[in-house]
Amino acid sequence: MNSVEPMGDATLDFASKGQEQRSFSSLALSPQDGSANLPLRRSDSLLSEKPTTTLRSSSRSLQRQNSERLQRSSSPQPNVSSPKARNLQGAAFRTQPLSTTTASESLLRTLSSVPSSPKSVLPEVALPESSRFTPRARSLASSSGLLSSPQRAVFTRSSTFSGRRKRQLWKNGGLLPLMLVLLWFALDWWFLSQFQEVSHQSARTLSIFQGSFGKSKRPSGNVYDRLLSLAAHALAEGELQTESEDLWQEPFKAAAAWKPCADQRTQGYLAPPLPKKSSGYLMISANGGLNQQRIAVCNAVALARLLNATLVLPRFLFNSVWRDSSQFGDIYQEDFFVEYLRADVQIVKDLPIELQSLDLEATGSLVTDVEVPKEATPTFYLINILPLLLRTGVVHLLGFGNRLAFDPIPFDIQRLRCRCNFHALKFLPKLEQIGVLIAKRMRERSSRWGPLDDEFHPDGNGFMSVSKQSGKLARKTPKYLALHLRFEMDMVAHSMCEFGGGEAELEELRAYRAIHFPTLSQFEQHGKLESAMFNRELGHCPLMPEEAVLMLAALGFKRGTRIFLAGAQLYGGQSRMSMLTSLYPNLVTKESLLTAAELAPFLNHSSQLAALDYFGCVAADMFAMTDSGSQLSSLVAGQRIYEGGGHAPTIRPNKRRLASIFHDNQTIEWSHFEHRVRKAGYAPRVPVYGVTGTPTPCQASAEK
């Protein structure tokens, strides 16, 4: 038979025979059937926020019923000894409508049943963990007077401890972390405000460019707009980070072992015959700009040695694109050129008087570039040109550019071509002085030293020489990067690529090709050329200016990097220049570095202006090209390898991989973009002829 014992203000129901007694806490968390436990069941239901079915009644009747139930729960209950009686009592309570009392009020009614005896269970055990010290529970308990003295003491101690602990934490160091957090937010806000305009400016310039050239079939503009914005934020965040020193170092470590040897001649090297005993006089007229003409001169020297001929000082043709009437003597030192190559080739400034009146076209001595294949082998010249030279005594190669292959060429002839490029061709002193001035102004107000510049002085041993003082650098100067964007109108048209300008751009480039590249235009009309998209996928298209600066940002060059831009006549005009300067405000050109008086002697002479760009690129700590097919980029890279001693790195982008990154990932995140660009790396270095790093006849001669 069950027994019920009164315990304070509550009635606890103990288990029957064979069952363990339940503690007060277990009854509070899991109430059993009974009148005394019903409020706890309602409190549990309300705290768990489970829906409960209620009967419809007025609010006044609900309040009255709740009041009656509270009175019954607080008054002593009669003993209910039989199970039937307890079931009837539970059924009576279940038929009553549930009130709308809150969870806190139910909790207070529960606390009212806690015994005040010291031997009883502590009040904290009866409190649910989620509501034990809540402010609403404390407020209701204090106002209603339902808590006993020990319970009020618990709440008072908890509240007092909480306030005292907060004040102690604040006093012992809570202020410093808060100040650091506020400082971080202030700096972040300042950086974002500074570079927010950059993103809008990039978007505006892109929209202007797209609007001026029509709608683009390829959605590259939107990609670059987004990437430019991401790059601006990445550069802003990277301003406080330390730049990696490896960024400015040559990744190809073997370059440090290469030694210049083009000025060396092997034993038994035969001197050239005198003009009267030679095969005849070889004349060349080089086309193109400065760099195409420079290569043509080196090829002419090698060809004269191959044919055992006397070379007439090369002439430069007037080009409809470059529009420069400068001749050899307006750019290079003629006397030095003739004297330096005297042991290799006999060079005269003009034809003998008896041959000047000769009609070369009538005698068949005039050979145009149409008759000579591009990169012709030595065999072609020995079979076709040498007999004509022996018969007429003079041959004029008109439009001589890229008309001599690099392989197969005899070693001595190849090294002679390098000797001409790296040693014999020296710019005029007026060009060298301005070129050195450009490099020095790029390093003003500095604290670090670059590998190729401080005291450049022209001499007979090289294009530029670095002063050495006991193996130590005299003083430090800052680093700067030279960027050659081969993105002029002629290059854009000749590449047969699309650059986001839509139909208007295509029509403009077709019209330009019809005038300046008629053969290419005919091939295009007959469908004999590959598509623009196919050329880009193969990496045959030059990088756009937007792509170039995105590549630099991904490689890790900081926003404050000094950049010398060679060749500023960009296709697209000022809008494209704005994209570059928005990310790198320290990007300058020779026009912005030099005064009007310093630049005046070279105006209207594009070849001489290109020579100034040549100086600025060779002297840079880092050189970045965007098109490996560019003659200026190739010559500058070769000069830096030849004279840099492994301390003049050059960025040769892998355009095929970059094309995949730029055009196949239009939603790429900046971190992923950085990773892929850096993983693509630079294109493999190919040593130039005249530079050795392994035992060769040239190396052995140089070591002797």
XYZ file of C-alpha atoms in Angstrom:
704
model
C 0.000 0.000 0.000
C 1.386 3.359 -1.011
C 2.124 6.060 1.536
C 2.031 9.778 1.120
C 3.831 12.084 3.532
C 3.475 15.821 3.665
C 6.744 17.671 3.162
C 6.552 21.410 3.660
C 4.122 23.015 1.251
C 4.300 20.210 -1.304
C 3.159 16.596 -1.377
C 5.717 14.090 -2.678
C 4.666 10.719 -3.998
C 7.083 7.911 -3.315
C 7.372 4.722 -5.314
C 5.537 1.586 -4.291
C 7.073 -1.656 -3.128
C 10.057 -2.830 -5.229
C 10.747 0.638 -6.654
C 13.461 3.122 -5.647
C 12.505 6.427 -4.159
C 12.695 9.407 -6.508
C 14.517 12.545 -5.400
C 13.020 15.977 -5.436
C 15.049 17.029 -8.436
C 13.907 14.061 -10.507
C 10.299 14.822 -9.621
C 10.802 18.461 -10.627
C 12.280 17.555 -14.019
C 9.955 14.581 -14.665
C 6.669 15.128 -12.773
C 4.402 12.187 -12.085
C 0.606 12.077 -12.066
C -0.768 13.964 -9.063
C -2.199 17.244 -8.050
C 0.962 18.522 -6.462
C 3.012 17.851 -9.554
C 0.689 19.347 -12.145
C 2.139 22.880 -12.008
C 5.575 21.427 -12.627
C 4.250 19.540 -15.636
C 2.743 22.741 -16.989
C 6.027 24.582 -16.381
C 7.954 21.921 -18.262
C 5.517 22.125 -21.147
C 5.720 25.881 -21.357
C 9.490 25.995 -21.097
C 9.859 23.569 -23.980
C 7.428 25.723 -26.000
C 5.284 22.789 -27.143
C 1.762 23.551 -28.313
C -0.956 22.703 -25.783
C -4.646 22.193 -26.424
C -6.803 24.605 -24.425
C -10.538 24.965 -23.990
C -12.356 28.059 -25.066
C -13.258 30.258 -22.125
C -13.199 33.885 -21.227
C -10.116 35.480 -19.734
C -11.941 36.205 -16.455
C -12.856 32.563 -15.900
C -9.287 31.514 -16.698
C -7.901 33.862 -14.066
C -10.405 32.584 -11.500
C -9.540 28.964 -12.231
C -5.822 29.679 -11.969
C -6.357 31.383 -8.623
C -8.260 28.387 -7.306
C -5.584 25.987 -8.488
C -2.869 28.035 -6.807
C -4.787 27.898 -3.538
C -5.217 24.129 -3.788
C -1.517 23.635 -4.590
C -0.371 25.753 -1.625
C -2.782 24.164 0.937
C -2.145 20.730 2.503
C -3.635 17.967 0.456
C -5.434 14.985 1.921
C -3.825 11.639 1.751
C -4.653 9.738 -1.347
C -3.790 6.209 -0.606
C -5.539 4.238 -3.320
C -4.558 4.236 -6.985
C -8.164 4.752 -7.971
C -8.366 7.937 -5.937
C -5.189 9.244 -7.456
C -6.440 8.498 -10.961
C -9.718 10.319 -10.262
C -7.796 13.275 -8.931
C -5.504 13.384 -11.964
C -8.486 13.118 -14.298
C -10.154 16.030 -12.529
C -7.104 18.171 -13.081
C -6.761 17.136 -16.709
C -10.317 18.161 -17.482
C -9.675 21.702 -16.280
C -8.629 24.231 -18.919
C -4.917 25.189 -19.052
C -4.096 28.720 -18.096
C -1.997 31.234 -19.949
C 0.568 31.604 -17.228
C 4.094 32.196 -18.401
C 7.067 29.948 -17.872
C 8.520 32.258 -15.249
C 5.306 32.241 -13.191
C 5.235 28.448 -13.267
C 8.839 28.483 -12.144
C 7.960 30.710 -9.201
C 5.184 28.349 -8.142
C 7.710 25.541 -8.257
C 10.112 27.526 -6.086
C 7.311 28.068 -3.545
C 7.279 24.346 -2.861
C 11.003 24.207 -2.027
C 11.526 23.290 1.651
C 13.509 25.695 3.741
C 15.007 22.983 5.957
C 18.820 22.795 5.805
C 18.587 19.041 5.318
C 16.508 19.511 2.185
C 17.829 19.549 -1.329
C 19.435 22.855 -2.297
C 17.130 25.250 -4.139
C 19.560 25.445 -7.055
C 18.868 21.824 -7.891
C 15.197 22.508 -8.471
C 15.884 25.392 -10.829
C 16.216 24.565 -14.496
C 19.670 25.535 -15.809
C 18.239 27.821 -18.462
C 16.193 29.906 -15.980
C 18.156 29.718 -12.722
C 19.726 33.157 -12.886
C 17.726 34.873 -15.603
C 16.877 38.526 -14.856
C 13.116 37.920 -15.308
C 13.155 35.034 -12.811
C 14.966 37.158 -10.223
C 12.581 40.069 -10.768
C 9.437 37.959 -10.443
C 10.802 36.112 -7.422
C 11.669 39.277 -5.563
C 8.385 41.063 -6.344
C 6.104 38.156 -5.534
C 7.785 37.184 -2.284
C 7.597 33.495 -3.169
C 11.340 32.853 -2.569
C 12.595 31.831 0.804
C 15.564 33.481 2.482
C 18.148 30.950 1.249
C 16.827 31.275 -2.278
C 16.976 35.080 -2.228
C 20.517 34.826 -0.926
C 21.485 32.633 -3.871
C 20.114 35.125 -6.376
C 21.672 38.085 -4.544
C 25.101 36.464 -4.416
C 24.900 35.552 -8.115
C 23.927 39.092 -9.157
C 26.576 40.675 -6.957
C 29.272 38.288 -8.215
C 28.319 38.942 -11.847
C 28.586 42.739 -11.522
C 31.801 42.572 -9.488
C 33.346 40.154 -12.007
C 32.480 42.390 -14.931
C 34.016 45.450 -13.274
C 37.143 43.467 -12.400
C 37.563 42.170 -15.967
C 37.114 45.674 -17.356
C 39.634 47.100 -14.915
C 42.266 44.366 -15.433
C 42.461 44.531 -19.216
C 39.104 44.704 -20.908
C 39.746 48.235 -22.141
C 42.866 47.389 -24.173
C 41.285 44.675 -26.376
C 38.323 46.943 -27.014
C 40.602 49.764 -28.097
C 42.517 47.409 -30.421
C 39.288 46.210 -32.002
C 38.096 49.776 -32.514
C 41.474 50.712 -34.041
C 41.313 47.754 -36.416
C 37.833 48.727 -37.560
C 38.940 52.329 -38.066
C 41.910 51.309 -40.215
C 39.783 48.912 -42.225
C 37.192 51.608 -42.820
C 39.889 54.057 -43.932
C 41.443 51.633 -46.408
C 38.093 50.685 -47.881
C 37.107 54.326 -48.231
C 40.389 55.069 -49.973
C 40.040 52.289 -52.509
C 36.303 52.269 -52.980
C 36.690 54.940 -55.619
C 39.232 52.741 -57.406
C 36.634 50.063 -58.077
C 34.107 52.601 -59.351
C 36.734 54.208 -61.566
C 37.688 50.826 -63.048
C 34.043 50.082 -63.730
C 33.527 53.495 -65.329
C 36.558 53.169 -67.588
C 35.534 49.690 -68.665
C 32.029 50.869 -69.485
C 33.437 53.801 -71.461
C 35.697 51.481 -73.404
C 32.920 49.031 -74.166
C 30.545 51.822 -75.127
C 33.016 53.326 -77.594
C 33.550 50.030 -79.384
C 30.100 48.470 -79.242
C 28.879 45.316 -77.538
C 31.365 42.517 -76.994
C 30.607 38.994 -78.075
C 32.955 37.698 -75.392
C 31.909 38.657 -71.862
C 35.439 39.500 -70.762
C 34.622 43.052 -69.740
C 32.410 41.928 -66.857
C 35.087 39.499 -65.677
C 37.786 42.162 -65.658
C 35.493 44.652 -63.960
C 34.962 42.191 -61.131
C 38.593 41.078 -60.967
C 39.838 44.677 -60.978
C 37.604 45.405 -58.014
C 38.864 42.307 -56.170
C 42.452 43.240 -57.008
C 41.945 46.748 -55.604
C 40.737 45.351 -52.274
C 43.547 42.766 -52.192
C 46.181 45.446 -52.819
C 44.652 47.625 -50.102
C 44.816 44.806 -47.569
C 48.359 43.928 -48.617
C 49.744 47.406 -47.904
C 50.430 46.468 -44.279
C 52.090 43.181 -45.204
C 55.775 42.659 -45.898
C 56.694 42.058 -49.514
C 58.510 38.827 -50.250
C 62.142 39.263 -51.233
C 61.892 36.285 -53.580
C 59.536 38.336 -55.714
C 62.443 40.370 -57.102
C 64.870 37.484 -57.569
C 65.660 35.427 -60.643
C 63.749 32.122 -60.281
C 66.085 30.378 -62.729
C 69.122 29.890 -60.489
C 71.347 28.634 -63.291
C 71.359 32.135 -64.810
C 73.916 33.209 -62.207
C 76.448 30.838 -63.794
C 76.147 32.296 -67.297
C 79.110 34.358 -68.430
C 79.199 36.784 -71.367
C 81.492 35.553 -74.123
C 80.223 37.129 -77.345
C 83.241 39.407 -77.465
C 85.568 36.392 -77.625
C 86.899 34.914 -80.866
C 88.164 31.384 -81.242
C 91.701 30.571 -82.195
C 92.287 30.506 -85.939
C 89.500 33.017 -86.562
C 90.099 34.376 -90.061
C 90.119 38.093 -90.687
C 87.711 39.403 -93.361
C 89.075 40.122 -96.830
C 89.534 43.625 -98.090
C 86.617 45.092 -100.082
C 88.344 44.578 -103.435
C 89.007 40.916 -102.667
C 85.606 40.164 -101.186
C 82.614 38.594 -102.926
C 81.063 42.031 -103.425
C 79.100 44.721 -101.622
C 76.038 43.811 -99.594
C 73.428 46.521 -99.051
C 70.389 46.156 -96.813
C 67.406 48.422 -96.191
C 65.718 47.494 -92.915
C 62.027 48.068 -92.339
C 59.968 48.322 -89.167
C 60.748 50.196 -85.999
C 63.855 50.484 -83.870
C 63.919 46.906 -82.652
C 63.136 45.303 -86.019
C 65.886 47.427 -87.528
C 68.340 46.431 -84.815
C 67.761 42.744 -85.516
C 68.089 43.388 -89.256
C 71.491 45.022 -88.700
C 72.744 42.042 -86.688
C 71.487 39.655 -89.379
C 73.198 41.727 -92.070
C 76.543 41.511 -90.267
C 76.203 37.737 -89.913
C 75.144 37.364 -93.561
C 78.093 39.463 -94.784
C 80.471 37.184 -92.886
C 78.717 34.110 -94.285
C 78.950 35.364 -97.900
C 82.476 36.809 -97.435
C 81.099 40.177 -98.561
C 81.724 43.823 -97.669
C 78.818 45.388 -95.808
C 77.555 48.851 -96.641
C 76.290 50.754 -93.601
C 72.641 49.712 -93.262
C 69.803 52.035 -94.306
C 66.443 52.381 -92.574
C 63.221 52.575 -94.572
C 60.513 55.082 -93.758
C 57.687 53.146 -92.165
C 54.060 54.172 -92.564
C 53.348 53.036 -88.998
C 56.327 54.482 -87.145
C 56.678 57.523 -89.439
C 60.308 58.117 -88.508
C 62.949 59.263 -90.966
C 65.881 58.532 -88.623
C 68.860 56.734 -90.137
C 71.604 54.626 -88.615
C 73.754 57.629 -87.672
C 70.819 59.317 -85.905
C 70.565 56.468 -83.401
C 73.865 54.567 -83.220
C 77.534 55.537 -83.188
C 78.699 54.790 -86.730
C 82.448 54.993 -86.195
C 82.374 52.761 -83.155
C 80.241 50.226 -85.038
C 82.647 50.048 -87.978
C 85.760 49.879 -85.824
C 84.497 47.274 -83.369
C 83.574 44.795 -86.136
C 86.703 45.354 -88.235
C 88.047 41.940 -87.259
C 84.823 40.270 -88.417
C 83.406 42.167 -91.396
C 84.616 44.994 -93.589
C 82.062 47.836 -93.328
C 81.942 50.922 -95.524
C 79.588 53.880 -95.305
C 78.834 54.107 -99.039
C 79.315 52.191 -102.269
C 82.345 52.996 -104.353
C 81.802 55.816 -106.863
C 81.875 53.447 -109.834
C 78.967 51.453 -108.407
C 76.789 54.307 -107.169
C 75.369 54.990 -110.635
C 74.550 51.340 -111.254
C 70.872 50.568 -111.915
C 70.418 47.747 -109.449
C 66.888 46.941 -110.534
C 67.891 46.620 -114.159
C 70.788 44.306 -113.345
C 68.665 42.144 -111.070
C 70.666 43.116 -107.987
C 67.599 44.401 -106.163
C 66.058 41.601 -104.073
C 62.856 42.351 -102.176
C 61.527 40.700 -99.060
C 58.928 38.903 -101.195
C 61.716 36.944 -102.893
C 63.432 36.009 -99.642
C 61.490 33.746 -97.277
C 61.171 34.655 -93.663
C 63.976 33.212 -91.517
C 65.759 31.796 -94.530
C 68.545 29.309 -93.907
C 72.193 29.917 -94.853
C 71.766 27.429 -97.676
C 69.218 29.688 -99.357
C 71.695 32.592 -99.449
C 74.571 30.432 -100.639
C 72.480 29.074 -103.524
C 70.503 32.164 -104.577
C 72.296 35.312 -103.394
C 76.005 34.441 -103.562
C 76.021 33.747 -107.359
C 74.224 37.043 -108.000
C 76.692 38.865 -105.779
C 79.687 37.389 -107.598
C 78.200 38.276 -110.993
C 77.094 41.886 -110.369
C 79.423 42.879 -107.508
C 76.547 44.334 -105.439
C 73.233 43.069 -104.035
C 70.610 45.205 -102.363
C 68.235 43.370 -99.967
C 65.174 45.603 -99.737
C 62.922 45.190 -96.703
C 65.434 43.029 -94.908
C 63.828 42.023 -91.619
C 63.743 38.622 -89.932
C 65.234 37.098 -93.060
C 67.934 34.964 -91.420
C 67.151 31.920 -89.323
C 68.722 31.170 -85.956
C 69.207 27.491 -86.706
C 71.116 25.946 -88.305
C 73.831 28.598 -88.143
C 77.578 27.978 -87.644
C 78.665 28.749 -84.113
C 81.055 31.556 -85.079
C 78.370 33.227 -87.205
C 75.866 33.004 -84.384
C 78.250 34.495 -81.886
C 79.072 37.281 -84.342
C 75.399 38.202 -84.415
C 75.426 38.428 -80.612
C 78.639 40.437 -80.685
C 76.983 42.954 -82.935
C 73.895 43.248 -80.725
C 75.539 43.361 -77.290
C 78.764 45.224 -78.093
C 78.912 46.913 -81.494
C 75.565 48.725 -81.504
C 75.967 51.663 -79.124
C 73.416 54.450 -78.890
C 74.420 58.062 -79.317
C 75.614 59.832 -76.133
C 72.521 62.070 -76.075
C 70.287 58.976 -75.949
C 72.429 57.277 -73.318
C 72.354 60.330 -71.057
C 68.567 60.571 -71.099
C 68.277 56.810 -70.682
C 70.432 56.876 -67.570
C 68.411 59.847 -66.296
C 65.188 57.810 -66.596
C 66.653 54.952 -64.553
C 67.983 57.303 -61.859
C 64.701 59.147 -61.499
C 62.892 55.866 -61.061
C 65.105 55.255 -58.008
C 65.039 58.662 -56.352
C 64.381 59.001 -52.596
C 65.392 55.394 -52.021
C 66.904 53.124 -49.384
C 67.651 49.973 -51.377
C 69.909 49.171 -54.286
C 68.896 47.610 -57.580
C 71.001 45.084 -59.492
C 71.660 47.061 -62.670
C 71.660 50.742 -61.833
C 73.208 53.502 -59.913
C 76.262 54.545 -61.834
C 75.780 53.449 -65.429
C 78.551 54.551 -67.702
C 78.889 53.688 -71.383
C 82.080 51.950 -72.375
C 83.335 49.544 -74.979
C 82.489 46.411 -73.004
C 78.725 46.596 -72.879
C 75.518 48.474 -73.209
C 75.521 49.453 -69.538
C 77.960 48.683 -66.773
C 77.384 48.695 -63.028
C 80.100 50.245 -60.918
C 81.581 47.764 -58.464
C 83.413 48.701 -55.288
C 85.198 45.753 -53.777
C 82.248 43.482 -54.401
C 79.991 45.700 -52.268
C 77.248 47.972 -53.402
C 77.999 51.645 -52.937
C 74.537 52.721 -51.790
C 71.023 51.416 -51.827
C 68.242 52.536 -54.117
C 64.628 51.391 -54.438
C 63.485 48.789 -56.880
C 61.276 49.414 -59.860
C 59.559 47.229 -62.401
C 59.523 47.867 -66.156
C 56.418 46.774 -68.036
C 56.237 46.583 -71.814
C 52.665 46.528 -73.066
C 52.897 45.627 -76.730
C 49.382 46.849 -77.286
C 49.748 49.462 -79.987
C 47.352 49.661 -82.907
C 49.622 47.797 -85.316
C 50.175 44.904 -82.904
C 46.488 44.616 -82.069
C 45.576 44.512 -85.753
C 48.312 42.077 -86.735
C 47.533 39.627 -83.921
C 44.123 38.717 -85.455
C 42.650 38.577 -81.943
C 39.605 40.139 -80.310
C 39.949 42.409 -77.287
C 36.407 42.998 -76.082
C 35.403 45.827 -78.414
C 32.662 44.026 -80.329
C 31.767 44.612 -83.987
C 33.008 48.209 -84.010
C 36.471 47.034 -82.964
C 36.513 44.283 -85.593
C 35.605 46.721 -88.367
C 38.265 49.174 -87.246
C 40.972 46.508 -87.178
C 39.927 45.135 -90.580
C 40.241 48.596 -92.108
C 43.688 49.027 -90.554
C 44.869 45.647 -91.838
C 43.671 46.451 -95.353
C 45.986 49.477 -95.413
C 49.056 48.310 -93.492
C 48.905 44.505 -93.820
C 47.299 43.798 -97.216
C 48.513 40.203 -97.433
C 47.089 39.400 -94.024
C 43.847 41.077 -95.007
C 43.548 38.895 -98.116
C 44.098 35.747 -96.085
C 41.377 36.890 -93.709
C 38.910 37.496 -96.524
C 39.493 34.023 -97.975
C 39.135 32.333 -94.583
C 42.706 31.062 -94.451
C 43.334 32.219 -90.877
C 42.405 30.676 -87.550
C 39.613 32.168 -85.458
C 40.351 34.788 -82.834
C 39.163 32.522 -80.022
C 41.393 29.694 -81.212
C 44.410 32.031 -81.293
C 43.703 33.156 -77.749
C 43.370 29.603 -76.467
C 46.752 28.784 -77.995
C 48.325 31.810 -76.303
C 49.012 33.706 -79.523
C 47.323 36.933 -78.399
C 49.154 39.677 -76.492
C 47.955 40.344 -72.986
C 45.516 43.197 -72.620
C 46.545 45.994 -70.214
C 43.881 44.851 -67.761
C 45.243 41.316 -67.842
C 48.800 42.569 -67.315
C 48.068 44.517 -64.117
C 45.898 41.687 -62.784
C 48.817 39.331 -63.339
C 51.180 41.656 -61.448
C 48.724 41.984 -58.569
C 48.299 38.209 -58.392
C 52.069 37.675 -58.374
C 52.318 39.839 -55.258
C 53.552 43.259 -56.393
C 52.233 45.817 -53.934
C 50.163 48.853 -54.803
C 53.076 51.239 -54.203
C 55.399 49.456 -56.661
C 57.144 51.837 -59.036
C 56.394 50.783 -62.597
C 57.989 52.171 -65.741
C 55.646 51.660 -68.686
C 57.359 51.302 -72.054
C 55.325 52.139 -75.140
C 52.449 54.261 -73.869
C 50.501 54.519 -77.151
C 47.942 51.970 -76.057
C 45.029 50.915 -78.202
C 42.027 52.198 -76.317
C 43.634 55.424 -75.174
C 43.269 57.023 -71.790
C 40.551 54.663 -70.625
C 42.976 51.754 -70.589
C 45.656 53.863 -68.914
C 43.151 54.685 -66.168
C 42.709 50.979 -65.467
C 46.453 50.631 -64.926
C 46.904 53.665 -62.685
C 43.826 52.795 -60.619
C 45.635 49.733 -59.286
C 49.202 51.058 -59.463
C 49.293 54.838 -59.038
C 53.120 54.903 -59.255
C 52.997 53.805 -62.897
C 54.875 56.327 -65.036
C 56.120 56.754 -68.609
C 59.086 58.573 -70.072
C 56.762 61.470 -70.879
C 55.879 61.889 -67.195
C 59.459 61.428 -65.963
C 61.166 63.858 -68.342
C 60.611 67.547 -68.740
C 59.447 69.072 -71.999
C 62.942 70.438 -72.662
C 64.577 67.052 -72.071
C 62.092 65.306 -74.362
C 62.030 67.915 -77.123
C 65.061 66.660 -79.170
C 63.417 63.256 -79.655
C 59.890 64.278 -80.528
C 58.613 63.115 -83.942
C 61.311 60.411 -83.926
C 59.640 57.235 -82.750
C 62.809 55.141 -83.041
C 64.723 57.476 -80.747
C 61.845 57.525 -78.273
C 61.843 53.717 -78.393
C 65.549 53.809 -77.513
C 64.670 55.639 -74.285
C 62.175 52.898 -73.445
C 64.921 50.385 -74.148
C 67.181 52.005 -71.564
C 64.445 52.148 -68.921
C 63.575 48.462 -69.371
C 67.134 47.113 -69.359
C 68.038 48.990 -66.172
C 64.947 47.849 -64.212
C 65.097 45.440 -61.274
C 62.292 43.415 -62.828
C 61.088 43.369 -66.414
C 57.633 42.086 -67.366
C 56.661 41.423 -70.958
C 53.167 40.743 -72.240
C 54.057 39.301 -75.644
C 57.129 37.151 -76.223
C 56.851 37.880 -79.950
C 57.620 41.537 -79.363
C 61.045 42.522 -80.661
C 61.627 45.033 -77.856
C 60.758 42.458 -75.197
C 63.052 39.873 -76.771
C 65.979 42.266 -77.093
C 65.565 43.638 -73.578
C 65.290 40.155 -72.080
C 68.416 39.046 -73.937
C 70.352 42.129 -72.811
C 69.339 41.567 -69.193
C 70.347 37.913 -69.295
C 73.652 38.757 -70.953
C 74.711 41.517 -68.558
C 72.572 40.800 -65.482
C 74.687 38.041 -63.958
C 71.591 36.228 -62.702
C 70.229 39.353 -60.969
C 67.964 40.718 -63.673
C 64.776 38.605 -63.670
C 62.253 38.763 -66.472
C 58.577 37.787 -66.287
C 57.547 35.809 -69.354
C 53.858 34.994 -68.825
C 52.522 31.699 -70.040
C 49.735 33.199 -72.143
C 48.118 29.872 -72.879
C 47.568 29.147 -69.194
C 46.553 32.720 -68.471
C 43.964 32.551 -71.249
C 42.350 29.616 -69.467
C 42.398 31.467 -66.148
C 40.933 34.680 -67.534
C 38.269 33.314 -69.830
C 37.207 29.969 -68.372
C 36.661 31.216 -64.807
C 34.292 34.142 -64.909
C 33.294 33.743 -61.262
C 36.739 32.963 -59.880
C 37.570 34.198 -56.387
C 40.679 36.296 -55.881
C 42.494 33.780 -53.680
C 41.960 31.075 -56.287
C 43.003 33.482 -59.042
C 46.245 34.284 -57.204
C 46.989 30.615 -56.694
C 46.481 29.706 -60.337
C 48.507 32.640 -61.682
C 51.421 31.857 -59.395
C 51.179 28.180 -60.189
C 51.280 28.947 -63.914
C 54.622 30.647 -63.296
C 56.910 32.130 -65.835
C 57.662 30.582 -69.188
C 60.942 28.638 -69.294
C 64.080 30.729 -69.724
C 66.011 30.154 -72.934
C 69.619 31.370 -72.794
C 70.614 33.759 -75.567
C 73.476 32.988 -77.862
C 76.675 34.509 -76.560
C 75.884 33.574 -72.941
C 77.258 30.324 -71.595
C 76.842 28.324 -68.418
C 78.206 24.965 -69.526
C 81.604 23.984 -70.943
C 81.577 25.079 -74.588
C 84.280 26.404 -76.935
C 83.071 29.905 -76.034
C 83.229 29.154 -72.293
C 86.666 27.614 -72.596
C 87.897 30.618 -74.537
C 86.447 33.013 -71.978
C 88.112 31.103 -69.131
C 91.456 31.312 -70.879
